[in-house]
Amino acid sequence: MARSQGASLVKHTISHVRGELLRRPLACVSIVFLVVLFLACMFAPQVAPHDPQFQDLLNVNKPPSMSHLLGTDNLGRDVLSRLLFGGRVTLLLATEAVIVFILVGIPVGVLSGYFGGRADRIIMWLCDLVLALPGLIILLVVAAVFPSRTALMVSLGFMASPSLVRVARAATLSARARLYVRAAEVMGLSRARVIGRHVLPVVAAPIFVQVTVFIAAAVVIEAAMGFLNLDVKPPAPSWGSMIADGAQVINENGWLIIPSGVAIVVTGIALGLVGDAVREISASRSTGDEDAAGPAVDSATVDTVRPLLEFSQGGDLLGPLDDSALLSVRDLSVTLTRNGRQTRLVDHVSFDIRPGQCLGIVGESGCGKTIMALAVLGLLPSDVAVAHGSITYGGTDLRAASPRQRRALRGREIAFISQEPMRALDPGTTVGGQLKEVVRRTQGVSRKAASEEAARLLAQVQLPNPEQVLRRYPHELRAEWPSEFVSRWRLPGGRGCSLPTSRQLPST
């Protein structure tokens, strides 16, 4: 069933993209052109009408004809054949630069945006440093020191990668703040799983747009290197060397620079149109799907944050820890550090939740209820920290627990249900796929057993036709269903402690 749902998701995505592309004829034409150009260049030995290096001195500078569709150059060589073979060289060299661009830019940008902190600041400083260097001069130095064409294109990809790092980082920061990404963390999924399943699909569109822009730039730069005879050695063709050859005889035959020049320009335009289409399709899919930024407090309102509960110095209304309590919080204080200034968000909070007990904590919006719940889970933002106090669950001091120990509790023993459950669901994955992912992680069962358990959990909350509900996407659920689904999704074992906010009722 999991495979059928995955196939359904792929079909749904392909159908959506195909429908959007059909509404954009320029993008369709651009894709067809790029595919035909790529195939023609890659299979140039099979489709080229002549040997690109064969010289026919009796037919020099001939205009286009049936025997030579794009004419001949000053040595009688067929221009179309040289264009195809030259495109093969240009596109392959540009591909080398693009591969380095992607391999450096995407991992560094995504990891920088996801983890943040000191590593993020160092990475951004290095990106600023690389962007400040004179790229063209460095490429010329590399070409002079290392005669290898690969070294030149690898250098180009590395020098340009900071631009992709910035785009990937910005997109990851936006995705990281989405509630369903944070929900996946609350469930205890590994960071690699969260990034691969929930972050990368969101950041793929802006990254793809940036990659198309760089491909066009790489083609132009490679052509410039060819114009300077820094790529292939004559008489081997490339688009840049063809322009250089045409420039030498421009007074006798101005036509020679047009085929390769048009190929470069049209390729760049086509790549730009495809990138714009992807950006527009991505924007159309995300319209109305923006999520709240999460619990991070805006700097403009930091000074007006009112603590949830206040106790006198050293005061503790509840006394010592209750051994019968499932969750005990004592004298908990949480502070925000920003611009070297600390602001108290939660001040001296203490409470107990016993097995089978419901506890309601009442406060106006923004008073710190969610911050307190995230402190219990160990999921506070990087600039927010627990100043003092203790958090004990089942006799375990959570503040002293390792990140791995806390992650083992999330989704198995402790869960967090947000104010708007719909935003905790990944809109690009079926509800069954999300629920079964949690069941498999928490219970270690097979795919088939996870499917059966997911249906049983939905039946427990009295959702009609659980099998059909599992195949639906979040936007296809009825308005009253998300809260019921999320309650099973966050704590599929049905035991432990859930920490709902707003309209949800706390339970154990």
Short mmCIF file of C-alpha atoms in Angstrom, two decimals:
data_model
loop_
_atom_site.label_atom_id
_atom_site.label_comp_id
_atom_site.label_asym_id
_atom_site.label_seq_id
_atom_site.Cartn_x
_atom_site.Cartn_y
_atom_site.Cartn_z
CA MET A 1 0.00 0.00 0.00
CA ALA A 2 2.91 2.35 0.74
CA ARG A 3 4.25 1.85 -2.78
CA SER A 4 0.83 2.55 -4.30
CA GLN A 5 0.59 5.77 -2.29
CA GLY A 6 4.08 6.78 -3.41
CA ALA A 7 3.12 6.07 -7.02
CA SER A 8 -0.07 8.07 -6.52
CA LEU A 9 1.94 11.03 -5.22
CA VAL A 10 4.29 10.89 -8.22
CA LYS A 11 1.36 10.69 -10.64
CA HIS A 12 -0.36 13.58 -8.88
CA THR A 13 2.78 15.73 -9.09
CA ILE A 14 3.43 14.87 -12.74
CA SER A 15 -0.19 15.59 -13.62
CA HIS A 16 -0.05 18.96 -11.87
CA VAL A 17 3.24 19.97 -13.53
CA ARG A 18 2.02 18.84 -16.95
CA GLY A 19 -1.18 20.85 -16.57
CA GLU A 20 0.72 23.96 -15.49
CA LEU A 21 3.21 23.63 -18.35
CA LEU A 22 0.43 23.34 -20.92
CA ARG A 23 -0.74 26.77 -19.76
CA ARG A 24 2.73 28.14 -20.56
CA PRO A 25 3.49 27.48 -24.24
CA LEU A 26 6.81 29.34 -24.14
CA ALA A 27 8.04 27.02 -21.40
CA CYS A 28 6.93 23.97 -23.40
CA VAL A 29 8.73 25.21 -26.51
CA SER A 30 11.84 25.95 -24.43
CA ILE A 31 11.87 22.45 -22.95
CA VAL A 32 11.46 20.87 -26.38
CA PHE A 33 14.27 23.03 -27.78
CA LEU A 34 16.64 22.17 -24.94
CA VAL A 35 15.92 18.45 -25.20
CA VAL A 36 16.41 18.44 -28.99
CA LEU A 37 19.60 20.51 -28.70
CA PHE A 38 21.04 18.28 -25.99
CA LEU A 39 20.27 15.06 -27.86
CA ALA A 40 21.57 16.44 -31.16
CA CYS A 41 24.84 17.52 -29.56
CA MET A 42 25.32 14.34 -27.54
CA PHE A 43 24.70 12.20 -30.64
CA ALA A 44 26.62 14.50 -32.97
CA PRO A 45 28.74 11.65 -34.44
CA GLN A 46 25.53 9.99 -35.61
CA VAL A 47 23.51 13.02 -36.77
CA ALA A 48 26.18 15.41 -38.10
CA PRO A 49 26.15 15.43 -41.92
CA HIS A 50 29.93 15.89 -42.28
CA ASP A 51 33.20 15.46 -40.45
CA PRO A 52 33.61 18.72 -38.46
CA GLN A 53 37.34 18.87 -39.25
CA PHE A 54 37.20 17.96 -42.94
CA GLN A 55 38.51 20.86 -45.05
CA ASP A 56 37.21 21.49 -48.55
CA LEU A 57 39.26 24.40 -49.87
CA LEU A 58 37.18 24.46 -53.06
CA ASN A 59 34.07 25.43 -51.05
CA VAL A 60 35.19 28.06 -48.57
CA ASN A 61 32.79 30.65 -47.11
CA LYS A 62 29.80 29.16 -48.91
CA PRO A 63 26.32 30.34 -47.92
CA PRO A 64 23.71 27.86 -46.63
CA SER A 65 22.71 25.25 -49.21
CA MET A 66 21.20 21.76 -49.42
CA SER A 67 24.63 20.14 -49.07
CA HIS A 68 25.70 22.46 -46.24
CA LEU A 69 22.59 23.64 -44.36
CA LEU A 70 24.48 26.36 -42.48
CA GLY A 71 27.18 26.96 -45.07
CA THR A 72 30.94 26.49 -44.73
CA ASP A 73 33.68 28.42 -42.95
CA ASN A 74 36.91 29.94 -44.26
CA LEU A 75 38.48 26.47 -44.51
CA GLY A 76 35.50 24.83 -46.19
CA ARG A 77 34.35 22.98 -43.06
CA ASP A 78 30.63 22.32 -42.57
CA VAL A 79 29.24 24.85 -40.05
CA LEU A 80 26.30 22.68 -38.92
CA SER A 81 28.59 19.74 -38.11
CA ARG A 82 30.97 21.99 -36.22
CA LEU A 83 28.00 23.54 -34.38
CA LEU A 84 26.80 20.12 -33.20
CA PHE A 85 30.25 18.90 -32.18
CA GLY A 86 31.07 22.27 -30.63
CA GLY A 87 27.82 22.18 -28.66
CA ARG A 88 28.82 18.79 -27.34
CA VAL A 89 32.05 20.25 -25.96
CA THR A 90 30.39 23.38 -24.59
CA LEU A 91 27.51 21.57 -22.90
CA LEU A 92 29.75 18.89 -21.37
CA LEU A 93 32.14 21.47 -19.95
CA ALA A 94 29.22 23.53 -18.64
CA THR A 95 27.83 20.36 -17.06
CA GLU A 96 31.08 19.86 -15.14
CA ALA A 97 30.73 23.35 -13.68
CA VAL A 98 27.05 22.77 -12.86
CA ILE A 99 27.82 19.51 -11.03
CA VAL A 100 30.36 21.26 -8.79
CA PHE A 101 27.93 24.17 -8.35
CA ILE A 102 25.21 21.77 -7.12
CA LEU A 103 27.43 19.49 -5.01
CA VAL A 104 28.84 22.46 -3.11
CA GLY A 105 25.87 24.82 -3.04
CA ILE A 106 22.95 22.58 -2.06
CA PRO A 107 24.43 20.61 0.88
CA VAL A 108 26.21 23.62 2.36
CA GLY A 109 23.20 25.92 1.95
CA VAL A 110 20.64 23.46 3.31
CA LEU A 111 22.76 22.45 6.30
CA SER A 112 23.60 26.08 7.04
CA GLY A 113 19.94 27.11 6.99
CA TYR A 114 18.72 24.10 8.93
CA PHE A 115 21.26 24.05 11.78
CA GLY A 116 22.07 27.77 11.99
CA GLY A 117 24.28 28.95 14.83
CA ARG A 118 28.01 29.57 14.59
CA ALA A 119 28.48 27.27 11.60
CA ASP A 120 25.91 29.31 9.68
CA ARG A 121 27.72 32.55 10.44
CA ILE A 122 31.07 31.09 9.37
CA ILE A 123 29.60 29.74 6.13
CA MET A 124 28.01 33.08 5.29
CA TRP A 125 31.31 34.85 6.00
CA LEU A 126 33.13 32.47 3.64
CA CYS A 127 30.46 33.01 0.97
CA ASP A 128 30.90 36.77 1.24
CA LEU A 129 34.65 36.30 0.92
CA VAL A 130 34.39 34.14 -2.22
CA LEU A 131 31.86 36.50 -3.82
CA ALA A 132 34.21 39.43 -3.18
CA LEU A 133 37.01 37.79 -5.19
CA PRO A 134 37.44 38.77 -8.87
CA GLY A 135 36.08 35.61 -10.48
CA LEU A 136 37.21 36.25 -14.06
CA ILE A 137 40.77 36.97 -13.01
CA ILE A 138 40.88 33.79 -10.93
CA LEU A 139 39.58 31.76 -13.87
CA LEU A 140 42.29 33.22 -16.11
CA VAL A 141 44.94 32.33 -13.52
CA VAL A 142 43.60 28.78 -13.26
CA ALA A 143 43.61 28.47 -17.05
CA ALA A 144 47.22 29.63 -17.16
CA VAL A 145 48.43 27.35 -14.35
CA PHE A 146 46.33 24.28 -15.08
CA PRO A 147 45.91 23.53 -18.78
CA SER A 148 43.09 21.07 -17.98
CA ARG A 149 39.65 22.22 -19.13
CA THR A 150 38.11 20.33 -16.20
CA ALA A 151 40.12 22.39 -13.70
CA LEU A 152 38.78 25.56 -15.28
CA MET A 153 35.13 24.48 -15.07
CA VAL A 154 35.51 23.07 -11.54
CA SER A 155 36.89 26.45 -10.49
CA LEU A 156 33.95 28.17 -12.15
CA GLY A 157 31.45 25.96 -10.31
CA PHE A 158 33.18 26.54 -6.98
CA MET A 159 33.45 30.31 -7.44
CA ALA A 160 29.75 30.55 -8.30
CA SER A 161 28.49 28.17 -5.59
CA PRO A 162 28.04 30.86 -2.88
CA SER A 163 25.07 32.22 -4.83
CA LEU A 164 23.40 28.80 -4.61
CA VAL A 165 24.37 28.50 -0.95
CA ARG A 166 22.52 31.74 -0.24
CA VAL A 167 19.41 30.65 -2.14
CA ALA A 168 19.36 27.19 -0.55
CA ARG A 169 19.93 28.67 2.90
CA ALA A 170 17.12 31.22 2.55
CA ALA A 171 14.70 28.57 1.26
CA THR A 172 15.69 26.21 4.07
CA LEU A 173 15.15 28.89 6.71
CA SER A 174 11.64 29.40 5.34
CA ALA A 175 10.95 25.65 5.22
CA ARG A 176 12.45 25.15 8.68
CA ALA A 177 9.85 27.50 10.14
CA ARG A 178 6.92 25.59 8.67
CA LEU A 179 4.88 23.83 11.27
CA TYR A 180 4.86 20.42 9.62
CA VAL A 181 8.67 20.43 9.51
CA ARG A 182 8.81 21.21 13.21
CA ALA A 183 6.13 18.59 13.78
CA ALA A 184 8.39 15.99 12.18
CA GLU A 185 11.12 17.00 14.64
CA VAL A 186 8.70 16.71 17.55
CA MET A 187 7.89 13.17 16.43
CA GLY A 188 11.56 12.30 16.90
CA LEU A 189 12.50 11.81 13.25
CA SER A 190 16.21 12.05 12.58
CA ARG A 191 17.48 15.30 11.13
CA ALA A 192 18.53 13.55 7.94
CA ARG A 193 15.00 12.19 7.54
CA VAL A 194 13.41 15.58 8.20
CA ILE A 195 15.70 17.29 5.69
CA GLY A 196 15.27 14.63 3.03
CA ARG A 197 11.53 14.18 3.30
CA HIS A 198 10.17 17.55 4.39
CA VAL A 199 12.76 20.27 3.66
CA LEU A 200 14.31 19.35 0.30
CA PRO A 201 10.95 19.09 -1.55
CA VAL A 202 10.15 22.63 -0.40
CA VAL A 203 13.51 24.15 -1.39
CA ALA A 204 13.77 22.27 -4.71
CA ALA A 205 11.96 24.91 -6.79
CA PRO A 206 14.11 27.97 -5.91
CA ILE A 207 17.23 25.83 -6.18
CA PHE A 208 16.19 24.62 -9.64
CA VAL A 209 15.62 28.20 -10.78
CA GLN A 210 19.07 29.21 -9.58
CA VAL A 211 20.61 26.19 -11.30
CA THR A 212 18.99 27.09 -14.64
CA VAL A 213 20.39 30.61 -14.33
CA PHE A 214 23.86 29.23 -13.67
CA ILE A 215 23.67 26.76 -16.58
CA ALA A 216 23.04 29.69 -18.91
CA ALA A 217 25.90 31.61 -17.31
CA ALA A 218 28.20 28.58 -17.56
CA VAL A 219 27.46 28.22 -21.28
CA VAL A 220 28.28 31.89 -21.85
CA ILE A 221 31.46 31.75 -19.74
CA GLU A 222 32.63 28.57 -21.46
CA ALA A 223 32.02 30.25 -24.81
CA ALA A 224 34.07 33.21 -23.61
CA MET A 225 36.89 30.86 -22.63
CA GLY A 226 36.62 29.23 -26.06
CA PHE A 227 36.78 32.64 -27.72
CA LEU A 228 40.09 33.13 -25.91
CA ASN A 229 41.23 29.63 -26.99
CA LEU A 230 41.27 28.44 -23.38
CA ASP A 231 39.03 25.39 -23.80
CA VAL A 232 39.76 23.05 -26.74
CA LYS A 233 42.71 23.18 -29.06
CA PRO A 234 42.12 23.92 -32.75
CA PRO A 235 40.88 22.48 -35.01
CA ALA A 236 38.45 20.88 -32.50
CA PRO A 237 35.29 23.04 -32.40
CA SER A 238 33.40 24.69 -29.56
CA TRP A 239 30.82 27.44 -29.71
CA GLY A 240 33.30 29.99 -28.38
CA SER A 241 36.06 29.00 -30.80
CA MET A 242 33.56 29.16 -33.70
CA ILE A 243 32.77 32.76 -32.77
CA ALA A 244 36.51 33.48 -32.61
CA ASP A 245 37.03 31.93 -36.07
CA GLY A 246 34.13 33.94 -37.48
CA ALA A 247 35.46 37.17 -35.96
CA GLN A 248 38.72 36.75 -37.89
CA VAL A 249 36.92 36.78 -41.24
CA ILE A 250 33.91 38.91 -40.32
CA ASN A 251 34.55 41.28 -43.24
CA GLU A 252 34.61 38.43 -45.76
CA ASN A 253 31.88 36.25 -44.21
CA GLY A 254 29.86 37.80 -41.38
CA TRP A 255 27.50 34.82 -41.36
CA LEU A 256 30.00 32.58 -39.50
CA ILE A 257 29.42 34.16 -36.08
CA ILE A 258 25.61 33.93 -36.33
CA PRO A 259 24.95 30.14 -35.88
CA SER A 260 27.04 29.73 -32.73
CA GLY A 261 25.98 33.13 -31.39
CA VAL A 262 22.29 32.33 -31.88
CA ALA A 263 22.77 28.91 -30.26
CA ILE A 264 24.26 30.52 -27.14
CA VAL A 265 21.60 33.24 -26.91
CA VAL A 266 18.62 30.97 -27.54
CA THR A 267 19.93 28.37 -25.07
CA GLY A 268 20.20 31.04 -22.38
CA ILE A 269 16.71 32.37 -23.11
CA ALA A 270 15.22 28.87 -23.07
CA LEU A 271 16.84 28.09 -19.73
CA GLY A 272 15.51 31.35 -18.31
CA LEU A 273 11.97 30.60 -19.50
CA VAL A 274 12.08 27.12 -17.97
CA GLY A 275 13.32 28.55 -14.68
CA ASP A 276 10.54 31.17 -14.66
CA ALA A 277 7.95 28.47 -15.34
CA VAL A 278 9.19 26.36 -12.43
CA ARG A 279 9.11 29.39 -10.14
CA GLU A 280 5.54 30.25 -11.17
CA ILE A 281 4.35 26.65 -10.77
CA SER A 282 5.94 26.46 -7.34
CA ALA A 283 4.33 29.76 -6.34
CA SER A 284 0.91 28.56 -7.52
CA ARG A 285 1.22 25.40 -5.43
CA SER A 286 2.27 27.26 -2.29
CA THR A 287 -0.37 30.02 -2.50
CA GLY A 288 -2.42 29.95 0.63
CA ASP A 289 -0.14 27.35 2.13
CA GLU A 290 2.19 29.60 4.10
CA ASP A 291 2.80 28.58 7.66
CA ALA A 292 3.34 30.56 10.78
CA ALA A 293 6.92 31.32 11.62
CA GLY A 294 6.73 29.38 14.84
CA PRO A 295 7.54 30.33 18.38
CA ALA A 296 10.46 32.64 17.71
CA VAL A 297 9.56 36.02 19.18
CA ASP A 298 9.75 39.10 17.00
CA SER A 299 12.35 41.56 18.17
CA ALA A 300 9.83 44.39 17.99
CA THR A 301 7.69 42.79 20.69
CA VAL A 302 10.38 41.32 22.91
CA ASP A 303 10.13 43.99 25.56
CA THR A 304 6.35 43.63 25.86
CA VAL A 305 6.36 39.85 26.46
CA ARG A 306 4.62 39.12 29.75
CA PRO A 307 5.75 36.05 31.72
CA LEU A 308 3.31 33.19 31.99
CA LEU A 309 3.45 32.87 35.79
CA GLU A 310 5.53 34.73 38.32
CA PHE A 311 6.73 33.51 41.70
CA SER A 312 8.58 35.32 44.40
CA GLN A 313 12.33 34.85 44.67
CA GLY A 314 12.95 31.20 45.45
CA GLY A 315 9.21 30.54 45.73
CA ASP A 316 7.71 27.22 44.63
CA LEU A 317 3.97 26.83 45.13
CA LEU A 318 4.04 23.09 44.44
CA GLY A 319 6.86 22.11 46.74
CA PRO A 320 9.19 19.18 46.00
CA LEU A 321 8.79 16.82 43.05
CA ASP A 322 5.79 14.53 43.12
CA ASP A 323 6.95 10.93 42.60
CA SER A 324 3.50 9.97 41.27
CA ALA A 325 3.57 12.64 38.55
CA LEU A 326 4.24 11.64 34.96
CA LEU A 327 5.59 15.10 34.11
CA SER A 328 6.92 17.53 36.72
CA VAL A 329 8.12 21.04 35.95
CA ARG A 330 9.73 23.08 38.70
CA ASP A 331 10.74 26.74 38.69
CA LEU A 332 11.11 26.79 34.89
CA SER A 333 12.38 30.02 33.36
CA VAL A 334 13.07 30.58 29.66
CA THR A 335 14.98 33.55 28.24
CA LEU A 336 15.48 35.03 24.79
CA THR A 337 18.96 36.35 23.94
CA ARG A 338 19.08 38.83 21.08
CA ASN A 339 21.61 41.56 20.31
CA GLY A 340 23.40 40.82 23.57
CA ARG A 341 20.22 41.44 25.60
CA GLN A 342 18.23 38.85 27.52
CA THR A 343 14.45 38.91 27.90
CA ARG A 344 12.52 36.58 30.19
CA LEU A 345 9.73 34.81 28.29
CA VAL A 346 8.65 32.26 30.91
CA ASP A 347 9.25 33.03 34.57
CA HIS A 348 9.30 30.47 37.43
CA VAL A 349 6.65 28.03 36.21
CA SER A 350 5.86 24.86 38.16
CA PHE A 351 3.23 22.19 37.56
CA ASP A 352 2.61 18.44 37.67
CA ILE A 353 0.70 16.15 35.31
CA ARG A 354 -0.20 12.74 36.72
CA PRO A 355 -1.28 9.69 34.74
CA GLY A 356 -4.87 10.09 33.60
CA GLN A 357 -4.92 13.79 34.48
CA CYS A 358 -5.76 16.81 32.33
CA LEU A 359 -4.13 20.13 33.14
CA GLY A 360 -5.17 23.42 31.60
CA ILE A 361 -2.80 26.40 31.58
CA VAL A 362 -4.68 29.58 30.74
CA GLY A 363 -3.10 32.70 29.33
CA GLU A 364 -3.55 35.31 26.64
CA SER A 365 -2.01 34.86 23.21
CA GLY A 366 1.76 35.33 23.26
CA CYS A 367 2.19 34.84 27.00
CA GLY A 368 4.50 31.84 26.63
CA LYS A 369 2.39 28.68 26.64
CA THR A 370 3.92 27.32 23.43
CA ILE A 371 7.44 28.32 24.52
CA MET A 372 6.92 26.40 27.73
CA ALA A 373 5.75 23.29 25.83
CA LEU A 374 8.73 23.50 23.47
CA ALA A 375 11.05 23.80 26.46
CA VAL A 376 9.64 20.53 27.80
CA LEU A 377 10.26 18.90 24.41
CA GLY A 378 13.75 20.38 24.04
CA LEU A 379 12.86 22.13 20.77
CA LEU A 380 13.46 25.77 21.62
CA PRO A 381 14.82 28.06 18.87
CA SER A 382 18.57 28.66 18.86
CA ASP A 383 18.28 32.08 20.54
CA VAL A 384 15.92 30.85 23.28
CA ALA A 385 17.14 28.74 26.22
CA VAL A 386 16.04 27.42 29.60
CA ALA A 387 17.65 29.70 32.18
CA HIS A 388 16.95 27.52 35.21
CA GLY A 389 14.51 25.04 36.63
CA SER A 390 13.93 21.32 36.24
CA ILE A 391 11.86 19.20 33.84
CA THR A 392 11.30 15.62 34.95
CA TYR A 393 9.44 12.98 32.96
CA GLY A 394 8.96 9.51 34.40
CA GLY A 395 11.79 10.11 36.85
CA THR A 396 14.20 11.26 34.12
CA ASP A 397 15.69 14.75 34.24
CA LEU A 398 15.08 15.98 30.69
CA ARG A 399 17.45 18.92 31.01
CA ALA A 400 20.31 16.50 31.71
CA ALA A 401 19.19 14.07 28.99
CA SER A 402 21.15 13.87 25.74
CA PRO A 403 19.55 14.97 22.45
CA ARG A 404 19.30 11.31 21.46
CA GLN A 405 17.44 10.44 24.67
CA ARG A 406 15.00 13.31 24.17
CA ARG A 407 14.44 12.35 20.56
CA ALA A 408 13.58 8.83 21.70
CA LEU A 409 10.77 10.23 23.89
CA ARG A 410 9.21 12.44 21.22
CA GLY A 411 6.36 10.72 19.47
CA ARG A 412 6.62 7.73 21.79
CA GLU A 413 6.03 9.30 25.22
CA ILE A 414 5.57 13.04 24.70
CA ALA A 415 3.79 14.84 21.87
CA PHE A 416 2.94 18.42 20.96
CA ILE A 417 -0.30 19.32 19.17
CA SER A 418 -0.36 22.82 17.71
CA GLN A 419 -3.14 25.37 17.69
CA GLU A 420 -3.96 24.72 14.02
CA PRO A 421 -3.41 20.99 13.36
CA MET A 422 -3.77 21.31 9.58
CA ARG A 423 -0.50 23.23 9.44
CA ALA A 424 1.30 20.35 11.10
CA LEU A 425 0.62 18.13 8.08
CA ASP A 426 2.91 18.05 5.05
CA PRO A 427 0.67 19.13 2.13
CA GLY A 428 2.72 17.12 -0.37
CA THR A 429 2.30 13.74 1.36
CA THR A 430 -0.82 11.67 1.98
CA VAL A 431 -2.04 11.44 5.56
CA GLY A 432 -1.44 7.70 5.42
CA GLY A 433 2.18 8.17 4.44
CA GLN A 434 2.74 10.55 7.34
CA LEU A 435 0.99 8.38 9.93
CA LYS A 436 2.70 5.19 8.79
CA GLU A 437 6.08 6.91 8.91
CA VAL A 438 5.55 7.61 12.61
CA VAL A 439 4.21 4.12 13.32
CA ARG A 440 7.22 2.48 11.69
CA ARG A 441 9.65 4.71 13.56
CA THR A 442 8.04 4.32 16.98
CA GLN A 443 7.04 0.66 16.78
CA GLY A 444 9.64 -0.75 14.35
CA VAL A 445 7.09 -2.72 12.31
CA SER A 446 6.95 -3.62 8.61
CA ARG A 447 5.21 -1.54 5.95
CA LYS A 448 2.21 -3.86 5.90
CA ALA A 449 1.88 -3.85 9.68
CA ALA A 450 2.24 -0.06 9.71
CA SER A 451 -0.62 0.25 7.21
CA GLU A 452 -2.85 -1.93 9.36
CA GLU A 453 -1.90 -0.05 12.53
CA ALA A 454 -2.54 3.33 10.85
CA ALA A 455 -6.04 2.24 9.84
CA ARG A 456 -6.68 0.97 13.37
CA LEU A 457 -5.57 4.26 14.92
CA LEU A 458 -7.92 6.25 12.70
CA ALA A 459 -10.75 3.87 13.56
CA GLN A 460 -10.06 4.55 17.26
CA VAL A 461 -10.94 8.21 16.80
CA GLN A 462 -14.06 7.19 14.86
CA LEU A 463 -13.07 8.58 11.47
CA PRO A 464 -15.29 7.04 8.76
CA ASN A 465 -13.62 4.89 6.09
CA PRO A 466 -10.08 4.90 7.54
CA GLU A 467 -8.63 3.25 4.42
CA GLN A 468 -9.91 6.10 2.26
CA VAL A 469 -8.72 8.73 4.71
CA LEU A 470 -5.19 7.28 4.57
CA ARG A 471 -5.10 7.83 0.81
CA ARG A 472 -6.12 11.48 1.03
CA TYR A 473 -3.99 14.60 1.16
CA PRO A 474 -4.36 17.04 4.07
CA HIS A 475 -6.40 19.53 2.03
CA GLU A 476 -8.93 16.78 1.27
CA LEU A 477 -9.79 16.20 4.95
CA ARG A 478 -12.94 17.56 6.47
CA ALA A 479 -12.50 20.55 8.75
CA GLU A 480 -13.03 18.62 11.99
CA TRP A 481 -10.73 15.73 11.09
CA PRO A 482 -7.18 17.19 11.32
CA SER A 483 -7.20 17.47 15.13
CA GLU A 484 -8.32 13.86 15.49
CA PHE A 485 -5.76 12.68 12.95
CA VAL A 486 -2.92 14.69 14.48
CA SER A 487 -3.68 13.30 17.95
CA ARG A 488 -3.05 9.78 16.61
CA TRP A 489 -0.17 10.95 14.43
CA ARG A 490 1.78 12.61 17.24
CA LEU A 491 1.30 9.86 19.82
CA PRO A 492 0.37 6.66 17.95
CA GLY A 493 1.07 4.47 20.96
CA GLY A 494 -1.75 6.14 22.87
CA ARG A 495 0.35 6.50 26.02
CA GLY A 496 2.52 9.17 27.53
CA CYS A 497 1.80 12.89 27.62
CA SER A 498 0.45 15.20 24.91
CA LEU A 499 0.91 18.97 25.07
CA PRO A 500 -1.84 20.60 22.98
CA THR A 501 -2.35 24.35 22.67
CA SER A 502 -5.41 26.57 22.27
CA ARG A 503 -8.53 24.61 21.29
CA GLN A 504 -6.96 21.20 21.97
CA LEU A 505 -7.51 19.59 25.36
CA PRO A 506 -4.43 18.32 27.20
CA SER A 507 -4.47 14.63 28.02
CA THR A 508 -2.25 11.84 29.23
#
